[in-house]
Short mmCIF file of C-alpha atoms in Angstrom, two decimals:
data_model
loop_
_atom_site.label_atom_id
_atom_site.label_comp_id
_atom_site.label_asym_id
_atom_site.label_seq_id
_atom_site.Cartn_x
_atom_site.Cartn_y
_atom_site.Cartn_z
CA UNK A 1 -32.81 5.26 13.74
CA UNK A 2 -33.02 3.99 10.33
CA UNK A 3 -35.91 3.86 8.34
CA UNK A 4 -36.44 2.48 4.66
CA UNK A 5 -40.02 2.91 2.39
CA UNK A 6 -40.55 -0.09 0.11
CA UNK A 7 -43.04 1.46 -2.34
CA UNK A 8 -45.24 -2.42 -3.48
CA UNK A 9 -46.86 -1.65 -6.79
CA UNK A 10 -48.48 -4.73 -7.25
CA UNK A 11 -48.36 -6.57 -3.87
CA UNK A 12 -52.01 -8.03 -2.70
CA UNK A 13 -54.08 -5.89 0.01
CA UNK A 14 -55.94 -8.97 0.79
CA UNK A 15 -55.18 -12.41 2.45
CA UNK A 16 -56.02 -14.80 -0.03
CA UNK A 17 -52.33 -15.52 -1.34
CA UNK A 18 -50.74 -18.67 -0.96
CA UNK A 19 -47.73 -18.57 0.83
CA UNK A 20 -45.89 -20.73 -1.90
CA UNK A 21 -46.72 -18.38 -4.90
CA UNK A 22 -45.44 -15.39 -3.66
CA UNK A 23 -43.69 -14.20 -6.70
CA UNK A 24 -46.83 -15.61 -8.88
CA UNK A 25 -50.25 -14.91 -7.08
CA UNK A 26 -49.46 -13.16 -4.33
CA UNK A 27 -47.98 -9.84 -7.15
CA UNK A 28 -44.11 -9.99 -6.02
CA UNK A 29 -44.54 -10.19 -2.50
CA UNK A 30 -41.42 -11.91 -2.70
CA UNK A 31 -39.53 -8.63 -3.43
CA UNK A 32 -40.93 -7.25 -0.59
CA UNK A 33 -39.90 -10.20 1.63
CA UNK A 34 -36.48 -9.64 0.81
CA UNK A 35 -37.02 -6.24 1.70
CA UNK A 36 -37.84 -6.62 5.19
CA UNK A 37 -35.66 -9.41 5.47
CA UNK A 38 -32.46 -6.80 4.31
CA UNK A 39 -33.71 -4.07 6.52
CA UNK A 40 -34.17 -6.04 9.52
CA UNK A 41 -31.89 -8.78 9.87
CA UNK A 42 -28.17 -9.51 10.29
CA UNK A 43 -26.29 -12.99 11.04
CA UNK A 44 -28.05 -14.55 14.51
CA UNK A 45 -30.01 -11.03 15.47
CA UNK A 46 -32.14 -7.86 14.17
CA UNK A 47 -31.21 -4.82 14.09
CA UNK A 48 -33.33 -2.92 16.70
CA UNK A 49 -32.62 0.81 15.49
CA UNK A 50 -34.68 -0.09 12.07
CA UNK A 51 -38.40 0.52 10.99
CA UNK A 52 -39.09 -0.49 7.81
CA UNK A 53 -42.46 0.43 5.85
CA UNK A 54 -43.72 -0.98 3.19
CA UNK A 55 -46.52 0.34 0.99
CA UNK A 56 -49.06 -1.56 -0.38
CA UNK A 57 -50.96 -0.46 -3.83
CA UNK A 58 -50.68 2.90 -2.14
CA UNK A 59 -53.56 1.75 0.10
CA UNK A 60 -52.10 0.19 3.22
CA UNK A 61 -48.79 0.64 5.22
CA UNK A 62 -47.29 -2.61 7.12
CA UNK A 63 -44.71 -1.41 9.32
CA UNK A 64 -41.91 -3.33 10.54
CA UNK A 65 -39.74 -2.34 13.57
CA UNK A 66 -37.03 -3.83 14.58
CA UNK A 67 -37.31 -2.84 18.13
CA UNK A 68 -40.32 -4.97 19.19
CA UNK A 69 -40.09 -7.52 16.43
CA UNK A 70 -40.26 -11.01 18.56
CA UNK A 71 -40.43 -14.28 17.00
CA UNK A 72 -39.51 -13.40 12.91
CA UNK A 73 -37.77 -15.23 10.75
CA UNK A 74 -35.42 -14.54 7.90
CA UNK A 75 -37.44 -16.52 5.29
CA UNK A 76 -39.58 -15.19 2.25
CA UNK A 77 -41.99 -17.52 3.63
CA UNK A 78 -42.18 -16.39 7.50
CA UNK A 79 -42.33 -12.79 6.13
CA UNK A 80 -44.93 -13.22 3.71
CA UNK A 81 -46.77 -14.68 6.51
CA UNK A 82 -46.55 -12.01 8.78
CA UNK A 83 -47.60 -9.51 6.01
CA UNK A 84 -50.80 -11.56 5.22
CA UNK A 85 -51.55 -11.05 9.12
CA UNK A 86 -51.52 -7.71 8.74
CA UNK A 87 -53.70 -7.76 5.90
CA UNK A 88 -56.23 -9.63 7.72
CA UNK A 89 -56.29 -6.95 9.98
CA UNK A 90 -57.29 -4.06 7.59
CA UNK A 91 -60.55 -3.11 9.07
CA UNK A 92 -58.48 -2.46 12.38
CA UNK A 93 -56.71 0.49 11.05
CA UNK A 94 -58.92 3.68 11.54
CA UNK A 95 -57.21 7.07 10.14
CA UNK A 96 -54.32 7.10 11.63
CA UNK A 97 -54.41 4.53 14.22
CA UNK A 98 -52.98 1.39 13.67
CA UNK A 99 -53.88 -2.39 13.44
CA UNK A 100 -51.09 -3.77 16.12
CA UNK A 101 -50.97 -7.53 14.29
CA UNK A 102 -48.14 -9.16 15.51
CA UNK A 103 -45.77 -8.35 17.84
CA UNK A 104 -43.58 -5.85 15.67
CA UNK A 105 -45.60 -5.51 13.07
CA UNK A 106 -48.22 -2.80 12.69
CA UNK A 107 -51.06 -1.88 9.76
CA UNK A 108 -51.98 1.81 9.12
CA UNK A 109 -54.52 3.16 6.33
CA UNK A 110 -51.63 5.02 4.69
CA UNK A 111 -50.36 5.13 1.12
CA UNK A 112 -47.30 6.19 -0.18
CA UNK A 113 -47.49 10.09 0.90
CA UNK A 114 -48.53 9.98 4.15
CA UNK A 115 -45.96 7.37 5.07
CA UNK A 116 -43.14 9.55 3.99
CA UNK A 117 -44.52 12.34 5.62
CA UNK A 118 -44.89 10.66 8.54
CA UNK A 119 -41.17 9.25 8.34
CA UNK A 120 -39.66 12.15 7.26
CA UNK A 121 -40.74 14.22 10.77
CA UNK A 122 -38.11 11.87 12.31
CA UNK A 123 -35.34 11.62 10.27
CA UNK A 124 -33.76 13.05 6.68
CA UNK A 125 -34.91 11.24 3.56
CA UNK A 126 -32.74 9.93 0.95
CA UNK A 127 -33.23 9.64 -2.43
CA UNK A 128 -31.27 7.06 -4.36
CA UNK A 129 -30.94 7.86 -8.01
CA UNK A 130 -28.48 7.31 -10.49
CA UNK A 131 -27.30 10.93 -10.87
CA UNK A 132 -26.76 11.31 -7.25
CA UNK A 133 -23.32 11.79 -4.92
CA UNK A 134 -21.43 8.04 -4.56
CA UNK A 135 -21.58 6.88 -1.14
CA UNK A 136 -17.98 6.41 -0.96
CA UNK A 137 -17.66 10.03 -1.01
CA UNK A 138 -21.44 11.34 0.94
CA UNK A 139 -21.71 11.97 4.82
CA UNK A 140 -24.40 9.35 6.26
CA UNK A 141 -26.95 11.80 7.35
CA UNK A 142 -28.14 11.13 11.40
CA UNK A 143 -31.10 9.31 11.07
CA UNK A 144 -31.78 8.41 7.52
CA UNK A 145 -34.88 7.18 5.15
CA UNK A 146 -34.37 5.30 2.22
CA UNK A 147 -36.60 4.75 -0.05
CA UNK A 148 -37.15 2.24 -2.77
CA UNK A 149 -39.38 0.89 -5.76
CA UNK A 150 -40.25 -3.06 -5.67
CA UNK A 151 -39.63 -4.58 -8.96
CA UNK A 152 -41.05 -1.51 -10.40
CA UNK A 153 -39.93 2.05 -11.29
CA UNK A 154 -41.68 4.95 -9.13
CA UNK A 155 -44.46 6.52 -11.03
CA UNK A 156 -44.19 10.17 -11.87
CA UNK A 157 -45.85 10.91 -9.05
CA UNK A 158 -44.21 9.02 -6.46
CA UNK A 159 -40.68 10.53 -7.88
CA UNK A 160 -41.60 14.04 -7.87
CA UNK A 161 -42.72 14.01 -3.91
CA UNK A 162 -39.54 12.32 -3.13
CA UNK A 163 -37.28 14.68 -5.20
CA UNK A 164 -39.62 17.37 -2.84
CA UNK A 165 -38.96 15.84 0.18
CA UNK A 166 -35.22 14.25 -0.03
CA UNK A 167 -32.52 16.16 1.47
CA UNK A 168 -29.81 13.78 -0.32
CA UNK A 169 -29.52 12.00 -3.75
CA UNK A 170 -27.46 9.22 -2.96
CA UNK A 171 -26.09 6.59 -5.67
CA UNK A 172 -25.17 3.01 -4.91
CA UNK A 173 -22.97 2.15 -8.37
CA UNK A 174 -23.24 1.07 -11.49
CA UNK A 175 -25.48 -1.52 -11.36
CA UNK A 176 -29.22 -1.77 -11.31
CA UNK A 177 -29.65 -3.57 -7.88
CA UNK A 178 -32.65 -5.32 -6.32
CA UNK A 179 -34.51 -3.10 -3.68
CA UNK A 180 -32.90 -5.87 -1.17
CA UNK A 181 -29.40 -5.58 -1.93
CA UNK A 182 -29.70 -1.71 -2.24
CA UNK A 183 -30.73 -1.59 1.74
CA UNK A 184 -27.61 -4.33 2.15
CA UNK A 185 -25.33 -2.21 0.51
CA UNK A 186 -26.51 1.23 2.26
CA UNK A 187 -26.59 -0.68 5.96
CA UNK A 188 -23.50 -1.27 5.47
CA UNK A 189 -22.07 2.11 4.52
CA UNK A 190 -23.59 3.52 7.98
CA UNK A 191 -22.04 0.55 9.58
CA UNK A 192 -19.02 1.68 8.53
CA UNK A 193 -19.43 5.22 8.93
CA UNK A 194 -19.27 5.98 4.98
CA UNK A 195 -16.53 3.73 4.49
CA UNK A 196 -14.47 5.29 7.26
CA UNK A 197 -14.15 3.88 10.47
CA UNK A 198 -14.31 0.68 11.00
CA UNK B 1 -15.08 -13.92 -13.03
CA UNK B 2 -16.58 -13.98 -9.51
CA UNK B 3 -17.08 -17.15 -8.04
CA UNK B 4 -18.51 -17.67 -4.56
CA UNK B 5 -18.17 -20.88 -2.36
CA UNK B 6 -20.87 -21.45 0.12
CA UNK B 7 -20.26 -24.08 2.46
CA UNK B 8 -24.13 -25.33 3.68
CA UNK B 9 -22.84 -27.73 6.54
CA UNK B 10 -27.06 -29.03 7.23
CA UNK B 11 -28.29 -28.95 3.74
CA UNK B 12 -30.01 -31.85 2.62
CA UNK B 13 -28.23 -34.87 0.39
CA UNK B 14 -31.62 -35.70 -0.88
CA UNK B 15 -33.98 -34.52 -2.39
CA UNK B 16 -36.81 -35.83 -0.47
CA UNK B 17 -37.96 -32.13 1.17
CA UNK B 18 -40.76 -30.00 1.37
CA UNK B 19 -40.18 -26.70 -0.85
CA UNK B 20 -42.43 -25.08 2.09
CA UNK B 21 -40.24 -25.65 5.07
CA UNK B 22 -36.67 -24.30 3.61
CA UNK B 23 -36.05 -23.40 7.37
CA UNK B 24 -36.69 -26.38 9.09
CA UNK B 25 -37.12 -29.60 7.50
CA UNK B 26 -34.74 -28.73 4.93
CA UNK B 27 -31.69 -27.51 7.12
CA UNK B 28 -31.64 -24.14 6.71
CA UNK B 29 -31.48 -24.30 2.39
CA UNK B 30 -33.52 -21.10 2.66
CA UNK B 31 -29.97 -19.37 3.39
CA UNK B 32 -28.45 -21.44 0.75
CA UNK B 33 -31.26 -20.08 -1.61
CA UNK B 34 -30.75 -16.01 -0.48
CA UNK B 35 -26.63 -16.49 -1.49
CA UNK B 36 -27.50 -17.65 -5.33
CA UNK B 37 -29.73 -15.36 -5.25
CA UNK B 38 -27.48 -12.40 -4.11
CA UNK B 39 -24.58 -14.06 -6.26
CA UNK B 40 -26.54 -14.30 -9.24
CA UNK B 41 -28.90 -11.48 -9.39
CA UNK B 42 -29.58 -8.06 -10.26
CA UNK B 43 -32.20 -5.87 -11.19
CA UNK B 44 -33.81 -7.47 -13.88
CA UNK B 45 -30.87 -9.24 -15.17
CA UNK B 46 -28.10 -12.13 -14.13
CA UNK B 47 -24.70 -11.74 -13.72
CA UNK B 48 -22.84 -13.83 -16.09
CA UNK B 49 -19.37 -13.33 -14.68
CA UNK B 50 -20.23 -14.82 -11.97
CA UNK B 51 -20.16 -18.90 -10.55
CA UNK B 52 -21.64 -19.42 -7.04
CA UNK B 53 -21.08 -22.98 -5.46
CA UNK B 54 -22.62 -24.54 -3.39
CA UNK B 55 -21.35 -27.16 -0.81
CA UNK B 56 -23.36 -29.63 0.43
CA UNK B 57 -22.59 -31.28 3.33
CA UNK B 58 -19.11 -31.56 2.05
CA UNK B 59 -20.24 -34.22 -0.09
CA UNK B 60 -21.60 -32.76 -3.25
CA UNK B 61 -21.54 -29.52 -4.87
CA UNK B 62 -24.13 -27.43 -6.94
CA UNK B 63 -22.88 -25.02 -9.10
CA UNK B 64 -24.54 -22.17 -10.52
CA UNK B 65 -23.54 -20.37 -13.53
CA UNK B 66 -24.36 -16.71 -14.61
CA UNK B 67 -23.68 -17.21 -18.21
CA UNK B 68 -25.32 -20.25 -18.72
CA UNK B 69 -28.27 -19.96 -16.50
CA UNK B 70 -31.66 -20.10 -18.07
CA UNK B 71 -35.73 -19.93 -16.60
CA UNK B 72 -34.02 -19.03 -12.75
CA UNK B 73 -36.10 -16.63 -10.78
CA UNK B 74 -34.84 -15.37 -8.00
CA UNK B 75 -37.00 -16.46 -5.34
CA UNK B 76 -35.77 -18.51 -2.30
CA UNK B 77 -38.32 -21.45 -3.69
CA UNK B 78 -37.66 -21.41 -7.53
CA UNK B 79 -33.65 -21.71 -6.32
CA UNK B 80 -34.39 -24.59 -3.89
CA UNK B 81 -36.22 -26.56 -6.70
CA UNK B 82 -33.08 -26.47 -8.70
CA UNK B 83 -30.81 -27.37 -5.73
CA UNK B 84 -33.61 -30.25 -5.17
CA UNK B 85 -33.57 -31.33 -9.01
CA UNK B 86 -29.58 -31.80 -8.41
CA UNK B 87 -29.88 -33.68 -5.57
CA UNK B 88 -32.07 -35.98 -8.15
CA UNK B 89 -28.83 -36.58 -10.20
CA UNK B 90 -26.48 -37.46 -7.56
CA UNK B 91 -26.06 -40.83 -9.19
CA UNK B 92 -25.18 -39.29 -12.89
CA UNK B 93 -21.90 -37.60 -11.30
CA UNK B 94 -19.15 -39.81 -11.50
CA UNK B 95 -15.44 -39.26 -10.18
CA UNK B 96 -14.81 -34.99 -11.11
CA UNK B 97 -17.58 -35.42 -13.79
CA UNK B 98 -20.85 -33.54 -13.26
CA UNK B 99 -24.11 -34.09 -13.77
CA UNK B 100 -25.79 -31.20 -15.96
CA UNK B 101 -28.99 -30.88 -14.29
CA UNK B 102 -30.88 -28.27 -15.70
CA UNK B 103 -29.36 -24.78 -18.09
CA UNK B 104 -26.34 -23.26 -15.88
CA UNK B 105 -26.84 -25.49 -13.05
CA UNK B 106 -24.32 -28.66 -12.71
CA UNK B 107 -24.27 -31.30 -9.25
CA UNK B 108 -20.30 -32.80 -8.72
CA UNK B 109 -19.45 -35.00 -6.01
CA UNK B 110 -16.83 -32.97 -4.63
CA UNK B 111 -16.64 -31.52 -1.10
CA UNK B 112 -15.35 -28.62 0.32
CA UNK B 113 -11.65 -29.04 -0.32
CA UNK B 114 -11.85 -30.35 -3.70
CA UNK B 115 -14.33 -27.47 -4.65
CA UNK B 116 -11.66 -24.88 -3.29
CA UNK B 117 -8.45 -26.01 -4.73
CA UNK B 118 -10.50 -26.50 -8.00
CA UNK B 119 -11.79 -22.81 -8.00
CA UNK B 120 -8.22 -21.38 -6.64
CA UNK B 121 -7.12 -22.30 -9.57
CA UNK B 122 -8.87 -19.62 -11.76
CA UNK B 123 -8.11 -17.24 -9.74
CA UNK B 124 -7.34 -15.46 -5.74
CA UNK B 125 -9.31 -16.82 -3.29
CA UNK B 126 -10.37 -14.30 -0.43
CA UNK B 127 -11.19 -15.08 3.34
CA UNK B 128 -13.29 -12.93 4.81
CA UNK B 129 -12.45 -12.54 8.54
CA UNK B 130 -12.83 -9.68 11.31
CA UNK B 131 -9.17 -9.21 11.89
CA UNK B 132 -8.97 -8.66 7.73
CA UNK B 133 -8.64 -5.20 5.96
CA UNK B 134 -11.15 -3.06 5.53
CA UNK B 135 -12.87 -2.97 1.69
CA UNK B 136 -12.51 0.52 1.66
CA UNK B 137 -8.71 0.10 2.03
CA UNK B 138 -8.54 -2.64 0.07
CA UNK B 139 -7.76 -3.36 -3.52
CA UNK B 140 -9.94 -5.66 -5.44
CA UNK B 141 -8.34 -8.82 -6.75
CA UNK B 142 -8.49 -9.66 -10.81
CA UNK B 143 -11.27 -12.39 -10.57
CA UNK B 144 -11.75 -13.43 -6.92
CA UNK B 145 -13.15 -16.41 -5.39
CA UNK B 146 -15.02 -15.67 -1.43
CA UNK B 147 -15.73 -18.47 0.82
CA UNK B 148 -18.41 -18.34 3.22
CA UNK B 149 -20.12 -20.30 5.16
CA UNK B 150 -24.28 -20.51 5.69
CA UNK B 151 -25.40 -19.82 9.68
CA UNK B 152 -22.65 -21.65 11.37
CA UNK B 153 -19.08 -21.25 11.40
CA UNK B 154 -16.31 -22.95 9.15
CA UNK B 155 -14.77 -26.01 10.98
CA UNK B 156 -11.73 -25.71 12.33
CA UNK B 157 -10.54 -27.63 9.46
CA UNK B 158 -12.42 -25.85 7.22
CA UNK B 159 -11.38 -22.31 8.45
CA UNK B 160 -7.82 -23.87 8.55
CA UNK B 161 -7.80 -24.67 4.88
CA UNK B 162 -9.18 -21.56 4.24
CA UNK B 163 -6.55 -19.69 5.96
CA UNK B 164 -3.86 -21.91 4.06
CA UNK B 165 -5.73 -21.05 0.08
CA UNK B 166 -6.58 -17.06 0.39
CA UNK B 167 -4.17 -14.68 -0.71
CA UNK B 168 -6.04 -12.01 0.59
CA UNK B 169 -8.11 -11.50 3.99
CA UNK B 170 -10.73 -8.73 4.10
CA UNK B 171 -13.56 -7.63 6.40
CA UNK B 172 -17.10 -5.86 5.30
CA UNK B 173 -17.73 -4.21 8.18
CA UNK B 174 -18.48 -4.04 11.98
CA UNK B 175 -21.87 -6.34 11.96
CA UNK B 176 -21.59 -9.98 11.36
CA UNK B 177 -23.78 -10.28 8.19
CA UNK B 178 -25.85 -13.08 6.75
CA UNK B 179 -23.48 -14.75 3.92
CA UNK B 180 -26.00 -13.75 1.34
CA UNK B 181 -25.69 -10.16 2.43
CA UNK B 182 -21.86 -10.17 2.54
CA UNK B 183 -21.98 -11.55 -0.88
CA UNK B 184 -24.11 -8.19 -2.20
CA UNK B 185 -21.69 -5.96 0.09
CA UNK B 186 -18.42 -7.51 -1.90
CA UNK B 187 -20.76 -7.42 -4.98
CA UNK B 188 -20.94 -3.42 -5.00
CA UNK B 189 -17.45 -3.23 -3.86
CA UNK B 190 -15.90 -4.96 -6.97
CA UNK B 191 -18.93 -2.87 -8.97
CA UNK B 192 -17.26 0.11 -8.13
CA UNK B 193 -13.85 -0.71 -8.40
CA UNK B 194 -13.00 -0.87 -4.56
CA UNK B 195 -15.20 2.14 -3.69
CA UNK B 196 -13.38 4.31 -6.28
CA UNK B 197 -14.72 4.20 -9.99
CA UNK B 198 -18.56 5.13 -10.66
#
């Protein structure tokens, strides 16, 4: 399986965004959109073997997985719409128990470190940072999780537990990419097998 | 420069839509929107070596221009209020002669064909195709122009044309990608110098 964090500084952990000010009102959410969209989707399918997770204000998780997903569309707006579902559904979530919103999509009272802890049990986490190995030279590691900063840098704190937990540094190029087109770009290395075989 | 043709074979001639139903009542311009986006954007920043144009049902074309391009935010609805704000001008384009709608964003009346052969000739148009070489393998071109198409196929005359114009045929990987994510795949691939140089 693949899994990617999306770490939302600034995304809403209430409903009352509109759906057509997503990069105004609603903090962003747009990045995020694209996020999910990335993770999830390629041309006429999903891809089944993903979760992704994204963190909101370090309050809320809303997990997507690709595996039960039913009836989602590629659109900022569809996504955004599913997200404000699960935020309607906040008082659902108890500990560690989930809200189940849609089918899919789930809501758990987790910030930022108890998501990646939680991840990390299933898989080897992946740091991508400028200093790290180029992926046209790394091994894909078995069942990878990526994680990434919205429109944001990490705070302090956020990048010191992932330096802690990652068990790769990974580096996508030159360029400063969206959080979007990093999870493109990184699909499609373990696509590909590294670049290898394909 | 980079330069990306995107043939939309449903998007709208006019400019009478809804910027809240990209997906539906507007034929599917939400996919139109994710490929300027992809071939216009990173982090924080535009690329300005970069032209992405759009096709419109092989009757007009929008074209957006890195170094030019002013006020664009990179959401699928900011994008689809410039495409609609060009489909306001169609009258002020006249034979080859655009109409300059709005900073780094120019409507012509040319189709698909006219679009190509005008592109080709700054520099090597690419086809990207299953049976074509691998990136890895590959060796970027000088300033390369990709064709793709939104969520259907080419035409047969389309993909014939194609065929006729590229120099080069490549493939990104095993998965058939949105266009918008191929575009970020072949973005990264020509960042790093074919895989080689970062």
């Amino acid at each position: 399986m693949r899994q990617f964090i999306v770490v939302g500084h600034d995304a809403p952990t209430t409903p009352d965004f509109s759906l057509s000010d997503l990069a105004g009102g609603a903090g962003r959410l747009d990045v995020l959109c694209r996020c999910i969209n990335a993770g999830l989707f390629v041309s006429h399918g999903i891809r089944e073997d993903v979760r992704v997770h994204l963190v909101v204000d370090d309050k809320y998780t809303v997990r997507f997985d690709g595996e039960t997903a039913k009836r989602l569309y590629p659109t900022e707006r569809a996504v955004a719409s599913r997200i404000r579902g699960a935020l309607e559904a906040t008082d659902d979530a108890i500990g560690h128990q989930p809200a189940e919103v849609s089918p899919g999509v789930e809501l758990y009272r987790m910030g930022f470190e108890s998501t990646l802890e939680s991840a990390a049990r299933d898989g080897t986490v992946v740091e991508l940072h400028e200093d790290g190995e180029p992926l046209s030279t790394a091994e894909p590691p078995e069942n990878p999780i990526f994680v990434l900063s919205d429109h944001h840098d990490f705070t302090d704190a956020e990048a010191t537990l992932l330096a802690e937990t990652a068990a790769q540094r990974l580096r996508v190029g030159p360029k400063v990419l969206h959080a979007d087109q990093t999870m493109t770009v990184v699909h499609n290395w373990l696509d590909t097998g590294g670049y290898e075989t394909y």
